[in-house]
Coordinates of N, CA, C and O in Angstrom, one line a residue:
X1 N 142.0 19.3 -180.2 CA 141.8 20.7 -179.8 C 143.1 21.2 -179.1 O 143.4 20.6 -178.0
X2 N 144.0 22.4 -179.6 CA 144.9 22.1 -179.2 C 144.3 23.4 -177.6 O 143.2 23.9 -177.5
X3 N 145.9 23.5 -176.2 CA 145.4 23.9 -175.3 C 145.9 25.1 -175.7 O 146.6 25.2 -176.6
X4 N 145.2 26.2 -174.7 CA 145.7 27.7 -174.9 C 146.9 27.9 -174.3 O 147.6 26.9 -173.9
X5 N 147.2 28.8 -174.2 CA 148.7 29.4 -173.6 C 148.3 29.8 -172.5 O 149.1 29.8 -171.5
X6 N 146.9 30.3 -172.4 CA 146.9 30.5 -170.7 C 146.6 29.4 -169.5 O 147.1 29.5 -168.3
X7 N 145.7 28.0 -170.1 CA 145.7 27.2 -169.5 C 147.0 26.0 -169.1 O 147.2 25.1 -168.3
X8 N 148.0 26.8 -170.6 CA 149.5 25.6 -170.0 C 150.7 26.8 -169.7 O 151.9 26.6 -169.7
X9 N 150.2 27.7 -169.4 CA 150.8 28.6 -168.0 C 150.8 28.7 -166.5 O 151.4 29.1 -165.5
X10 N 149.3 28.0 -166.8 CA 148.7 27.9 -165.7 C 149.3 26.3 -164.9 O 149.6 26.2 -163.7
X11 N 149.3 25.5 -165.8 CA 149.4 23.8 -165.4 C 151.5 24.2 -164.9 O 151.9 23.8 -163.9
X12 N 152.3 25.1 -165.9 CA 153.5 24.9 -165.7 C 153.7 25.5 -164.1 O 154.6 25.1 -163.3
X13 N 152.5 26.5 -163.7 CA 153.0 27.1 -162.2 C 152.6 25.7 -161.4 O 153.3 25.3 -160.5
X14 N 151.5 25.0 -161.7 CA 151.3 24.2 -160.4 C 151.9 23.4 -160.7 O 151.8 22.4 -160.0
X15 N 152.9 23.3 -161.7 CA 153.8 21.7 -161.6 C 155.5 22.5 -161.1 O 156.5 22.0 -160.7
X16 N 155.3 23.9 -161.4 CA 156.9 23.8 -160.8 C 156.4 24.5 -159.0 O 157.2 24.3 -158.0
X17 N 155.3 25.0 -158.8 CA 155.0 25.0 -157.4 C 155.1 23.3 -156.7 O 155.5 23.1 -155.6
X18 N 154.8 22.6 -157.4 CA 154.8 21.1 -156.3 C 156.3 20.6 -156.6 O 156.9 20.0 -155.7
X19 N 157.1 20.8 -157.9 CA 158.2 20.6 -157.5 C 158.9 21.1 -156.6 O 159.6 20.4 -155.9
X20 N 158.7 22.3 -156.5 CA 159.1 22.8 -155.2 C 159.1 22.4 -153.8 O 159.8 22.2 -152.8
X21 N 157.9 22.4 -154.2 CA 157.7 21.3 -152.4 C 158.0 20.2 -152.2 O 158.3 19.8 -151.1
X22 N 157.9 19.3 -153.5 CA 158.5 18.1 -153.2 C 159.8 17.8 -152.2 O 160.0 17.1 -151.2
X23 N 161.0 19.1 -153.3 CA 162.2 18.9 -152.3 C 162.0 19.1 -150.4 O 162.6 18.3 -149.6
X24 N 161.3 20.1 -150.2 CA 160.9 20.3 -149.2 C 159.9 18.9 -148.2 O 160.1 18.8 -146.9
X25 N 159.1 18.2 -148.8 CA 158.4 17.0 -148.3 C 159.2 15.5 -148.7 O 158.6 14.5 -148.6
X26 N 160.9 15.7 -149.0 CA 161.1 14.4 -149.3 C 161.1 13.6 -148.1 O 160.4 12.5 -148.1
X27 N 161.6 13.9 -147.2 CA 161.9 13.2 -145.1 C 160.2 13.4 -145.1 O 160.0 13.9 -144.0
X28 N 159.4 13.4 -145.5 CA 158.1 13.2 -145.1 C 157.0 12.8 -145.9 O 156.1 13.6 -146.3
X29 N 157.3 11.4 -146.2 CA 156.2 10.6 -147.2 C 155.2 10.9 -147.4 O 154.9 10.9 -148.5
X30 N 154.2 11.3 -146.4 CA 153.0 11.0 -146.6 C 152.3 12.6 -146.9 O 151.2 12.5 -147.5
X31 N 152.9 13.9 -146.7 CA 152.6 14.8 -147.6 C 153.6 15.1 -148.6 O 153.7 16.3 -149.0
X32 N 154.6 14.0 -149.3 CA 154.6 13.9 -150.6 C 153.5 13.2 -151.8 O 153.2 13.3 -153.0
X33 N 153.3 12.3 -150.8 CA 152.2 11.5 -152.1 C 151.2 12.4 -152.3 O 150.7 12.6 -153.4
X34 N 150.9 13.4 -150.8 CA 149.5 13.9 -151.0 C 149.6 14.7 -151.8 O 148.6 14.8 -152.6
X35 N 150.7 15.7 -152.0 CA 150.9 16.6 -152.7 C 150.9 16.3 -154.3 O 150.3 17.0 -155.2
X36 N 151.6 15.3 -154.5 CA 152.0 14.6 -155.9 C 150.2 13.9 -156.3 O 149.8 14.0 -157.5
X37 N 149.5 13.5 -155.5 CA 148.1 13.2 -155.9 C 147.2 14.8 -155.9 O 146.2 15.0 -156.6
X38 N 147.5 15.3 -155.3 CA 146.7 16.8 -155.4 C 147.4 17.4 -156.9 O 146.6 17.4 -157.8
X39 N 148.5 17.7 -157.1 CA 149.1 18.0 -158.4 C 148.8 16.9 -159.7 O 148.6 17.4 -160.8
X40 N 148.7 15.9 -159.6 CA 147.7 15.2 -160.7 C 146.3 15.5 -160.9 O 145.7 15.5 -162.0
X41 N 145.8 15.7 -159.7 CA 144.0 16.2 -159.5 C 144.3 17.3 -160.8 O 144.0 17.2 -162.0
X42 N 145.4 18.6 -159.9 CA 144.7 20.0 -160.5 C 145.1 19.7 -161.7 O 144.2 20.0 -162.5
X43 N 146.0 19.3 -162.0 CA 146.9 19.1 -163.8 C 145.6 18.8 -164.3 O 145.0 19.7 -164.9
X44 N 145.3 17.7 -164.2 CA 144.2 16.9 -164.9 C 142.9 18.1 -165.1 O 142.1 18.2 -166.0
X45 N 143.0 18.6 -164.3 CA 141.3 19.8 -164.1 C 141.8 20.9 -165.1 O 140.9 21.2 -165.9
X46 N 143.1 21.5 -165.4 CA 143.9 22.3 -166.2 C 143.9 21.4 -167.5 O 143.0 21.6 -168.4
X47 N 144.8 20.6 -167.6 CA 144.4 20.4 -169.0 C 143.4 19.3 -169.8 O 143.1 19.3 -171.0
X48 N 142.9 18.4 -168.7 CA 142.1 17.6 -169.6 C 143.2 16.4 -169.1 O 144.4 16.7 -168.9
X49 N 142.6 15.1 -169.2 CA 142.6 13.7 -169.5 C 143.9 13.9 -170.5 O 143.7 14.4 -171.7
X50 N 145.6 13.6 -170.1 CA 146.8 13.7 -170.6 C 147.5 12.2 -170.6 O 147.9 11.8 -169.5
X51 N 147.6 11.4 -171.4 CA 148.4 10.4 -170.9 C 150.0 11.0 -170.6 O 150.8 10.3 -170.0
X52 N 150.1 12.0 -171.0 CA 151.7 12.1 -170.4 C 152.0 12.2 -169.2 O 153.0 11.7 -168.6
X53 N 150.9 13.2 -168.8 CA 151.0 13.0 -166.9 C 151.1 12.2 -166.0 O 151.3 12.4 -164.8
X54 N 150.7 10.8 -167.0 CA 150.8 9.5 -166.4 C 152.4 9.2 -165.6 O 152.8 9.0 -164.5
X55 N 152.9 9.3 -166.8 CA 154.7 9.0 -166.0 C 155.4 10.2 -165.5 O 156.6 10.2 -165.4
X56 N 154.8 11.1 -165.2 CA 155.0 11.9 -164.4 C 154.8 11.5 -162.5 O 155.4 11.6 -161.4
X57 N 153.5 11.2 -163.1 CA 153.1 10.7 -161.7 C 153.7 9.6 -160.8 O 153.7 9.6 -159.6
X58 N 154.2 8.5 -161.6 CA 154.8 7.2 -161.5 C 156.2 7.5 -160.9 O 156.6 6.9 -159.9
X59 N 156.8 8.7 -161.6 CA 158.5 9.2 -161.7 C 158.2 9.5 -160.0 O 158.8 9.0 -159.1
X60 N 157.1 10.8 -159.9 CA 157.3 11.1 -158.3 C 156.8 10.3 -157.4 O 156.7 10.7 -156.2
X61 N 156.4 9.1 -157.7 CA 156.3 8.1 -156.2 C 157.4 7.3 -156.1 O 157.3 6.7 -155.0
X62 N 158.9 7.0 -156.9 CA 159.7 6.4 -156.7 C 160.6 7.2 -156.0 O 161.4 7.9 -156.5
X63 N 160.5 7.0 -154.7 CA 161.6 7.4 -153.9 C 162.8 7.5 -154.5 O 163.4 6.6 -155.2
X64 N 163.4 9.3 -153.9 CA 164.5 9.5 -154.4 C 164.7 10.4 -156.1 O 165.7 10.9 -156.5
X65 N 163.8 10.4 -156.5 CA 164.0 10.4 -157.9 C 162.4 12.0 -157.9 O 161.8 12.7 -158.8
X66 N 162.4 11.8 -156.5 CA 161.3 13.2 -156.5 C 161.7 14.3 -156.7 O 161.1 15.3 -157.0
X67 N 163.1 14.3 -156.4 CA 163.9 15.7 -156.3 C 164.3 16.3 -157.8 O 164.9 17.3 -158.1
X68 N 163.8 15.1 -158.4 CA 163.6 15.7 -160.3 C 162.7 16.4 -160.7 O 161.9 15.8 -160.1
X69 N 161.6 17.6 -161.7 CA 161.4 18.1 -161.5 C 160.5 17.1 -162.9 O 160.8 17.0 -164.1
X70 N 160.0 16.8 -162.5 CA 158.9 15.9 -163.3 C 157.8 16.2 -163.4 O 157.2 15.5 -164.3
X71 N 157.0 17.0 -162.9 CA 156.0 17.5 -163.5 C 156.0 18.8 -164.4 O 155.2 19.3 -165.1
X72 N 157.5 19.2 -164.1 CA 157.3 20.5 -165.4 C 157.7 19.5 -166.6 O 157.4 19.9 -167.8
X73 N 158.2 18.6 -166.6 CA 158.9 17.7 -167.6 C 157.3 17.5 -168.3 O 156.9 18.0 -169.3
X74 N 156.6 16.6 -167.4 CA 155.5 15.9 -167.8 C 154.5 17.2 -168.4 O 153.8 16.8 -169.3
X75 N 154.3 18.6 -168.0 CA 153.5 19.6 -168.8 C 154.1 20.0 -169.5 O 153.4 20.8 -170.1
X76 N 155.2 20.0 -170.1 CA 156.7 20.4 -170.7 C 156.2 19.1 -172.5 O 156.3 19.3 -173.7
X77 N 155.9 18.1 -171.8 CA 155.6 17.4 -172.9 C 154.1 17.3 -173.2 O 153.9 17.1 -174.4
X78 N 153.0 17.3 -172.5 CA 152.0 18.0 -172.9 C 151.7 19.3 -173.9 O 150.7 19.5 -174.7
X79 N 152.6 20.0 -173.7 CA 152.9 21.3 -174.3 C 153.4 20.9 -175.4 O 153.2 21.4 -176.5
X80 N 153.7 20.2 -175.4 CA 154.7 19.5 -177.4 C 154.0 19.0 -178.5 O 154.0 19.3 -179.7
X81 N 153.2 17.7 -177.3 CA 152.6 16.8 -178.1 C 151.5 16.3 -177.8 O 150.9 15.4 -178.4
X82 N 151.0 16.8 -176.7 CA 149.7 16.9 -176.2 C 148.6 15.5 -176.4 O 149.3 14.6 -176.1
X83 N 148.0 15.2 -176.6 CA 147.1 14.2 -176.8 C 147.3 13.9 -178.4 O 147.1 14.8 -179.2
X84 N 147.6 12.2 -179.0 CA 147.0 12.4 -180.1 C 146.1 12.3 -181.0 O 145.5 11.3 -180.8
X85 N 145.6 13.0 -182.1 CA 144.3 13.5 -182.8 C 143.9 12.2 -183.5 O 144.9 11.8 -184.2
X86 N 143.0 11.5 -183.6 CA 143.1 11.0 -184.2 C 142.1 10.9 -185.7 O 141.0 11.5 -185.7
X87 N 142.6 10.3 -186.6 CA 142.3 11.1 -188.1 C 141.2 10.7 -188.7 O 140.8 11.1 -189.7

């Protein structure tokens, strides 16, 4: 079932809102993870059970490499290729 345009409009604001913050929470670990685990919660609640979000998630706990913008990446490929169907 593919997703609507309003629910992956919705997942792109909350993944480029926590990028945002990310840069902002890098000197302070512990509301980066929280942030990057709260932005996997909502993603997940927006679009459903994604394995792409998976390495999304993985990308923003490796220090340093948060200041990339990996969750619009990771809804960016949701949006492409989304879960696949199987026949």
């Amino acid at each position: 079932m593919p997703i609507s345009g309003r629910r992956l409009a919705g997942a792109f604001a909350v993944a480029a809102l926590a990028d945002c913050l990310s840069i902002f929470f890098t000197l302070v670990p512990p509301l980066q993870w929280a942030t990057d685990l709260a932005t996997a919660i909502l993603l997940t609640i927006v679009l459903g059970w994604q394995w792409a979000l998976l390495p999304g998630l993985i990308m923003e706990a490796i220090p340093g490499l948060d200041v990339f913008p990996f969750w619009v990446l990771a809804v960016g490929a949701v949006a492409k290729w989304g879960n696949p169907q199987q026949k």
